[in-house]
Amino acid sequence: MIDPSWIAALGVILFGIGLLGTFYHKNAIVVLMCIELMLNAANLNFVAAASHYGDVDGWVFTAIAIAIAAAEVAIGLAILLSLYSTQGTISLDAARELSN
Amino acid sequence: MVNFETVIFVIVSGAAIVGALGCVFSSRVAHSLLWLMFTFFAVAAAFLMASAEMLAAIQILVYLGSVMLVVQFGVMLTRRRIQDVESLPTLNAISAVSGVGVFAFILVLLRGMMEHSMWDSGTSTAPTTLAFADAIFNDWTMATVILGSLLAMAMIGSSYLVRDERLVNLLWDMGAEE
């Protein structure tokens, strides 16, 4: 089996790239995808710790995180769809309804 | 002598990083989505290399099978043409500084992660899928039930959010004639 610390390092790199994407993009769907990327990086970390300690709880947390990510995507896209039907765009700069 | 498993892991992690960079720096949203699916395949392969076969299967079935499908629907329903080119933000001083900051953050985090003392001691025998099933359905039963109700609530809430309140639909709902 591969050294678990390498898997954790891959998780760190993916998390950083996802963080960069959330800063960089204006399109709300791409920001949502980058958040998915960061969640996946966190899952990699859980799996690395689980295989390091031989403890199955990390896998359980990963399964829970995947299920919560599915719920989050459903809610997020529903919000984006209703935003698109009211504003006509999903650019994060255009959605200023709640400011001021 | 280079270990064969190490070579495979370097290829897998390189694919994951290339896919993530492609997702962030694509100018078309549909291409971002395809790169992200590529990354998720690579992450599933990394799960396999940590001998978490069940999680790799869940990753492919749930993430690639359903979550990415939902995101694809979102891409289709929120633009006039699928292949629209996004105007990526121009590289100004603030985005350059934030990019450098994120890069430094990655380096600091990597160093802290690789040199942490937790890697010194451990069993290094991965758990089995049987133990995983036992943990989910015996030790974490309540969490699984709560998770199921959370998913049901999320689905109900999202279908409530995208409801169409135009008068013609409300009238049709109440059984009015065309």
PDB file of C-alpha atoms in Angstrom, chain B:
ATOM      1  CA  MET B   1      14.800   0.482  -7.835  1.00  0.00           C
ATOM      2  CA  VAL B   2      11.548   2.362  -8.237  1.00  0.00           C
ATOM      3  CA  ASN B   3       8.504   0.811  -6.698  1.00  0.00           C
ATOM      4  CA  PHE B   4       5.785   0.048  -9.251  1.00  0.00           C
ATOM      5  CA  GLU B   5       3.061   1.272  -6.896  1.00  0.00           C
ATOM      6  CA  THR B   6       4.876   4.598  -6.484  1.00  0.00           C
ATOM      7  CA  VAL B   7       4.950   5.080 -10.249  1.00  0.00           C
ATOM      8  CA  ILE B   8       1.216   4.401 -10.486  1.00  0.00           C
ATOM      9  CA  PHE B   9       0.528   6.832  -7.634  1.00  0.00           C
ATOM     10  CA  VAL B  10       2.603   9.571  -9.283  1.00  0.00           C
ATOM     11  CA  ILE B  11       0.648   9.086 -12.532  1.00  0.00           C
ATOM     12  CA  VAL B  12      -2.697   9.126 -10.669  1.00  0.00           C
ATOM     13  CA  SER B  13      -1.902  12.212  -8.615  1.00  0.00           C
ATOM     14  CA  GLY B  14      -0.493  13.990 -11.681  1.00  0.00           C
ATOM     15  CA  ALA B  15      -3.757  13.266 -13.492  1.00  0.00           C
ATOM     16  CA  ALA B  16      -5.738  14.602 -10.524  1.00  0.00           C
ATOM     17  CA  ILE B  17      -3.707  17.818 -10.379  1.00  0.00           C
ATOM     18  CA  VAL B  18      -3.875  18.371 -14.149  1.00  0.00           C
ATOM     19  CA  GLY B  19      -7.629  17.809 -14.058  1.00  0.00           C
ATOM     20  CA  ALA B  20      -8.074  20.251 -11.164  1.00  0.00           C
ATOM     21  CA  LEU B  21      -6.004  22.922 -12.935  1.00  0.00           C
ATOM     22  CA  GLY B  22      -7.995  22.332 -16.118  1.00  0.00           C
ATOM     23  CA  CYS B  23     -11.222  22.737 -14.150  1.00  0.00           C
ATOM     24  CA  VAL B  24     -10.093  26.058 -12.704  1.00  0.00           C
ATOM     25  CA  PHE B  25      -8.553  27.537 -15.863  1.00  0.00           C
ATOM     26  CA  SER B  26     -10.994  26.412 -18.576  1.00  0.00           C
ATOM     27  CA  SER B  27     -12.810  29.209 -20.301  1.00  0.00           C
ATOM     28  CA  ARG B  28     -15.891  27.084 -21.011  1.00  0.00           C
ATOM     29  CA  VAL B  29     -18.050  25.758 -18.173  1.00  0.00           C
ATOM     30  CA  ALA B  30     -18.715  22.478 -19.996  1.00  0.00           C
ATOM     31  CA  HIS B  31     -14.964  21.888 -20.288  1.00  0.00           C
ATOM     32  CA  SER B  32     -14.535  22.685 -16.590  1.00  0.00           C
ATOM     33  CA  LEU B  33     -17.104  20.003 -15.837  1.00  0.00           C
ATOM     34  CA  LEU B  34     -15.302  17.402 -17.973  1.00  0.00           C
ATOM     35  CA  TRP B  35     -11.967  18.205 -16.319  1.00  0.00           C
ATOM     36  CA  LEU B  36     -13.622  17.882 -12.910  1.00  0.00           C
ATOM     37  CA  MET B  37     -14.969  14.435 -13.818  1.00  0.00           C
ATOM     38  CA  PHE B  38     -11.437  13.465 -14.874  1.00  0.00           C
ATOM     39  CA  THR B  39     -10.166  14.626 -11.469  1.00  0.00           C
ATOM     40  CA  PHE B  40     -12.836  12.634  -9.659  1.00  0.00           C
ATOM     41  CA  PHE B  41     -11.813   9.496 -11.559  1.00  0.00           C
ATOM     42  CA  ALA B  42      -8.222  10.103 -10.480  1.00  0.00           C
ATOM     43  CA  VAL B  43      -9.335  10.613  -6.860  1.00  0.00           C
ATOM     44  CA  ALA B  44     -11.259   7.333  -7.061  1.00  0.00           C
ATOM     45  CA  ALA B  45      -8.032   5.687  -8.222  1.00  0.00           C
ATOM     46  CA  ALA B  46      -6.233   7.248  -5.233  1.00  0.00           C
ATOM     47  CA  PHE B  47      -8.926   5.771  -2.962  1.00  0.00           C
ATOM     48  CA  LEU B  48      -8.205   2.394  -4.571  1.00  0.00           C
ATOM     49  CA  MET B  49      -4.504   2.801  -3.843  1.00  0.00           C
ATOM     50  CA  ALA B  50      -5.367   3.411  -0.178  1.00  0.00           C
ATOM     51  CA  SER B  51      -7.262   0.069  -0.419  1.00  0.00           C
ATOM     52  CA  ALA B  52     -10.619   1.805   0.068  1.00  0.00           C
ATOM     53  CA  GLU B  53     -12.376  -0.075  -2.753  1.00  0.00           C
ATOM     54  CA  MET B  54     -15.865   0.595  -1.427  1.00  0.00           C
ATOM     55  CA  LEU B  55     -15.236   4.339  -1.274  1.00  0.00           C
ATOM     56  CA  ALA B  56     -13.858   4.288  -4.819  1.00  0.00           C
ATOM     57  CA  ALA B  57     -17.082   2.615  -5.945  1.00  0.00           C
ATOM     58  CA  ILE B  58     -19.175   5.187  -4.032  1.00  0.00           C
ATOM     59  CA  GLN B  59     -17.099   7.994  -5.540  1.00  0.00           C
ATOM     60  CA  ILE B  60     -17.728   6.775  -9.093  1.00  0.00           C
ATOM     61  CA  LEU B  61     -21.402   5.887  -8.547  1.00  0.00           C
ATOM     62  CA  VAL B  62     -22.453   8.940  -6.529  1.00  0.00           C
ATOM     63  CA  TYR B  63     -20.100  11.699  -7.677  1.00  0.00           C
ATOM     64  CA  LEU B  64     -19.570  10.808 -11.322  1.00  0.00           C
ATOM     65  CA  GLY B  65     -22.950   9.175 -11.768  1.00  0.00           C
ATOM     66  CA  SER B  66     -25.354  11.539 -10.104  1.00  0.00           C
ATOM     67  CA  VAL B  67     -23.717  14.705  -8.761  1.00  0.00           C
ATOM     68  CA  MET B  68     -21.978  15.490 -12.042  1.00  0.00           C
ATOM     69  CA  LEU B  69     -25.240  14.762 -13.893  1.00  0.00           C
ATOM     70  CA  VAL B  70     -27.022  17.318 -11.712  1.00  0.00           C
ATOM     71  CA  VAL B  71     -24.258  19.878 -12.334  1.00  0.00           C
ATOM     72  CA  GLN B  72     -24.535  19.157 -16.070  1.00  0.00           C
ATOM     73  CA  PHE B  73     -28.246  19.942 -15.876  1.00  0.00           C
ATOM     74  CA  GLY B  74     -27.376  23.144 -14.072  1.00  0.00           C
ATOM     75  CA  VAL B  75     -24.961  24.092 -16.856  1.00  0.00           C
ATOM     76  CA  MET B  76     -27.595  23.335 -19.475  1.00  0.00           C
ATOM     77  CA  LEU B  77     -30.374  25.286 -17.771  1.00  0.00           C
ATOM     78  CA  THR B  78     -28.487  28.461 -16.868  1.00  0.00           C
ATOM     79  CA  ARG B  79     -27.133  29.601 -20.224  1.00  0.00           C
ATOM     80  CA  ARG B  80     -28.400  30.260 -23.667  1.00  0.00           C
ATOM     81  CA  ARG B  81     -25.686  28.310 -25.462  1.00  0.00           C
ATOM     82  CA  ILE B  82     -23.807  25.459 -23.806  1.00  0.00           C
ATOM     83  CA  GLN B  83     -20.431  26.317 -25.300  1.00  0.00           C
ATOM     84  CA  ASP B  84     -20.502  29.977 -24.292  1.00  0.00           C
ATOM     85  CA  VAL B  85     -17.020  31.281 -23.573  1.00  0.00           C
ATOM     86  CA  GLU B  86     -16.825  32.765 -20.103  1.00  0.00           C
ATOM     87  CA  SER B  87     -15.010  36.040 -19.778  1.00  0.00           C
ATOM     88  CA  LEU B  88     -12.340  34.984 -17.330  1.00  0.00           C
ATOM     89  CA  PRO B  89     -11.372  37.782 -14.981  1.00  0.00           C
ATOM     90  CA  THR B  90      -8.345  39.664 -16.199  1.00  0.00           C
ATOM     91  CA  LEU B  91      -5.229  39.089 -14.160  1.00  0.00           C
ATOM     92  CA  ASN B  92      -4.995  42.205 -12.052  1.00  0.00           C
ATOM     93  CA  ALA B  93      -2.877  42.858  -8.972  1.00  0.00           C
ATOM     94  CA  ILE B  94      -5.421  41.496  -6.495  1.00  0.00           C
ATOM     95  CA  SER B  95      -5.864  38.157  -8.269  1.00  0.00           C
ATOM     96  CA  ALA B  96      -2.079  37.820  -8.720  1.00  0.00           C
ATOM     97  CA  VAL B  97      -1.537  38.446  -4.995  1.00  0.00           C
ATOM     98  CA  SER B  98      -4.286  35.990  -4.062  1.00  0.00           C
ATOM     99  CA  GLY B  99      -2.806  33.370  -6.414  1.00  0.00           C
ATOM    100  CA  VAL B 100       0.630  33.768  -4.856  1.00  0.00           C
ATOM    101  CA  GLY B 101      -0.987  33.659  -1.414  1.00  0.00           C
ATOM    102  CA  VAL B 102      -2.802  30.409  -2.200  1.00  0.00           C
ATOM    103  CA  PHE B 103       0.413  28.923  -3.590  1.00  0.00           C
ATOM    104  CA  ALA B 104       2.313  29.845  -0.407  1.00  0.00           C
ATOM    105  CA  PHE B 105      -0.585  28.428   1.618  1.00  0.00           C
ATOM    106  CA  ILE B 106      -0.285  25.134  -0.272  1.00  0.00           C
ATOM    107  CA  LEU B 107       3.459  24.977   0.372  1.00  0.00           C
ATOM    108  CA  VAL B 108       3.137  25.720   4.095  1.00  0.00           C
ATOM    109  CA  LEU B 109       0.299  23.211   4.424  1.00  0.00           C
ATOM    110  CA  LEU B 110       2.263  20.554   2.495  1.00  0.00           C
ATOM    111  CA  ARG B 111       5.295  20.992   4.710  1.00  0.00           C
ATOM    112  CA  GLY B 112       3.218  20.827   7.874  1.00  0.00           C
ATOM    113  CA  MET B 113       1.382  17.789   6.542  1.00  0.00           C
ATOM    114  CA  MET B 114       4.350  15.739   5.374  1.00  0.00           C
ATOM    115  CA  GLU B 115       6.485  16.428   8.452  1.00  0.00           C
ATOM    116  CA  HIS B 116       3.755  15.933  11.031  1.00  0.00           C
ATOM    117  CA  SER B 117       4.639  13.518  13.798  1.00  0.00           C
ATOM    118  CA  MET B 118       1.414  11.538  13.321  1.00  0.00           C
ATOM    119  CA  TRP B 119       2.976   9.691  10.367  1.00  0.00           C
ATOM    120  CA  ASP B 120       5.687   8.216  12.621  1.00  0.00           C
ATOM    121  CA  SER B 121       3.431   5.827  14.484  1.00  0.00           C
ATOM    122  CA  GLY B 122       0.609   3.845  12.986  1.00  0.00           C
ATOM    123  CA  THR B 123      -0.556   0.393  12.104  1.00  0.00           C
ATOM    124  CA  SER B 124      -0.512   0.836   8.315  1.00  0.00           C
ATOM    125  CA  THR B 125      -2.998  -1.965   7.833  1.00  0.00           C
ATOM    126  CA  ALA B 126      -5.998  -0.612   6.012  1.00  0.00           C
ATOM    127  CA  PRO B 127      -9.474  -1.491   7.297  1.00  0.00           C
ATOM    128  CA  THR B 128     -11.628  -3.905   5.323  1.00  0.00           C
ATOM    129  CA  THR B 129     -14.955  -3.289   3.584  1.00  0.00           C
ATOM    130  CA  LEU B 130     -16.597  -5.689   6.034  1.00  0.00           C
ATOM    131  CA  ALA B 131     -15.454  -3.502   8.940  1.00  0.00           C
ATOM    132  CA  PHE B 132     -16.791  -0.477   7.028  1.00  0.00           C
ATOM    133  CA  ALA B 133     -20.243  -2.044   6.676  1.00  0.00           C
ATOM    134  CA  ASP B 134     -20.171  -3.039  10.342  1.00  0.00           C
ATOM    135  CA  ALA B 135     -19.248   0.513  11.387  1.00  0.00           C
ATOM    136  CA  ILE B 136     -21.949   2.152   9.235  1.00  0.00           C
ATOM    137  CA  PHE B 137     -24.796  -0.134  10.263  1.00  0.00           C
ATOM    138  CA  ASN B 138     -23.856  -0.774  13.901  1.00  0.00           C
ATOM    139  CA  ASP B 139     -21.679   2.013  15.312  1.00  0.00           C
ATOM    140  CA  TRP B 140     -23.001   4.889  13.203  1.00  0.00           C
ATOM    141  CA  THR B 141     -26.617   3.799  12.705  1.00  0.00           C
ATOM    142  CA  MET B 142     -28.080   7.032  14.063  1.00  0.00           C
ATOM    143  CA  ALA B 143     -25.814   9.143  11.858  1.00  0.00           C
ATOM    144  CA  THR B 144     -26.887   7.129   8.807  1.00  0.00           C
ATOM    145  CA  VAL B 145     -30.569   7.611   9.620  1.00  0.00           C
ATOM    146  CA  ILE B 146     -30.083  11.353  10.183  1.00  0.00           C
ATOM    147  CA  LEU B 147     -28.145  11.520   6.908  1.00  0.00           C
ATOM    148  CA  GLY B 148     -31.036   9.863   5.080  1.00  0.00           C
ATOM    149  CA  SER B 149     -33.542  12.357   6.446  1.00  0.00           C
ATOM    150  CA  LEU B 150     -31.137  15.212   5.607  1.00  0.00           C
ATOM    151  CA  LEU B 151     -30.975  14.014   1.991  1.00  0.00           C
ATOM    152  CA  ALA B 152     -34.771  13.742   1.830  1.00  0.00           C
ATOM    153  CA  MET B 153     -35.116  17.270   3.221  1.00  0.00           C
ATOM    154  CA  ALA B 154     -32.562  18.577   0.738  1.00  0.00           C
ATOM    155  CA  MET B 155     -34.431  17.048  -2.210  1.00  0.00           C
ATOM    156  CA  ILE B 156     -37.786  18.404  -1.000  1.00  0.00           C
ATOM    157  CA  GLY B 157     -36.239  21.823  -0.392  1.00  0.00           C
ATOM    158  CA  SER B 158     -34.592  21.994  -3.787  1.00  0.00           C
ATOM    159  CA  SER B 159     -37.801  21.041  -5.575  1.00  0.00           C
ATOM    160  CA  TYR B 160     -39.553  23.762  -3.553  1.00  0.00           C
ATOM    161  CA  LEU B 161     -36.895  26.299  -4.566  1.00  0.00           C
ATOM    162  CA  VAL B 162     -37.286  25.695  -8.300  1.00  0.00           C
ATOM    163  CA  ARG B 163     -41.089  25.779  -8.298  1.00  0.00           C
ATOM    164  CA  ASP B 164     -42.732  27.840 -11.010  1.00  0.00           C
ATOM    165  CA  GLU B 165     -45.207  30.343  -9.584  1.00  0.00           C
ATOM    166  CA  ARG B 166     -46.618  31.709 -12.835  1.00  0.00           C
ATOM    167  CA  LEU B 167     -50.372  32.074 -12.728  1.00  0.00           C
ATOM    168  CA  VAL B 168     -51.029  29.624 -15.541  1.00  0.00           C
ATOM    169  CA  ASN B 169     -49.210  26.878 -13.647  1.00  0.00           C
ATOM    170  CA  LEU B 170     -51.048  27.626 -10.403  1.00  0.00           C
ATOM    171  CA  LEU B 171     -54.370  27.498 -12.245  1.00  0.00           C
ATOM    172  CA  TRP B 172     -53.418  24.208 -13.892  1.00  0.00           C
ATOM    173  CA  ASP B 173     -52.467  22.897 -10.482  1.00  0.00           C
ATOM    174  CA  MET B 174     -55.930  23.679  -9.146  1.00  0.00           C
ATOM    175  CA  GLY B 175     -57.594  21.859 -12.015  1.00  0.00           C
ATOM    176  CA  ALA B 176     -58.607  24.793 -14.194  1.00  0.00           C
ATOM    177  CA  GLU B 177     -59.254  24.309 -17.880  1.00  0.00           C
ATOM    178  CA  GLU B 178     -56.645  25.373 -20.426  1.00  0.00           C
TER     179      GLU B 178
END
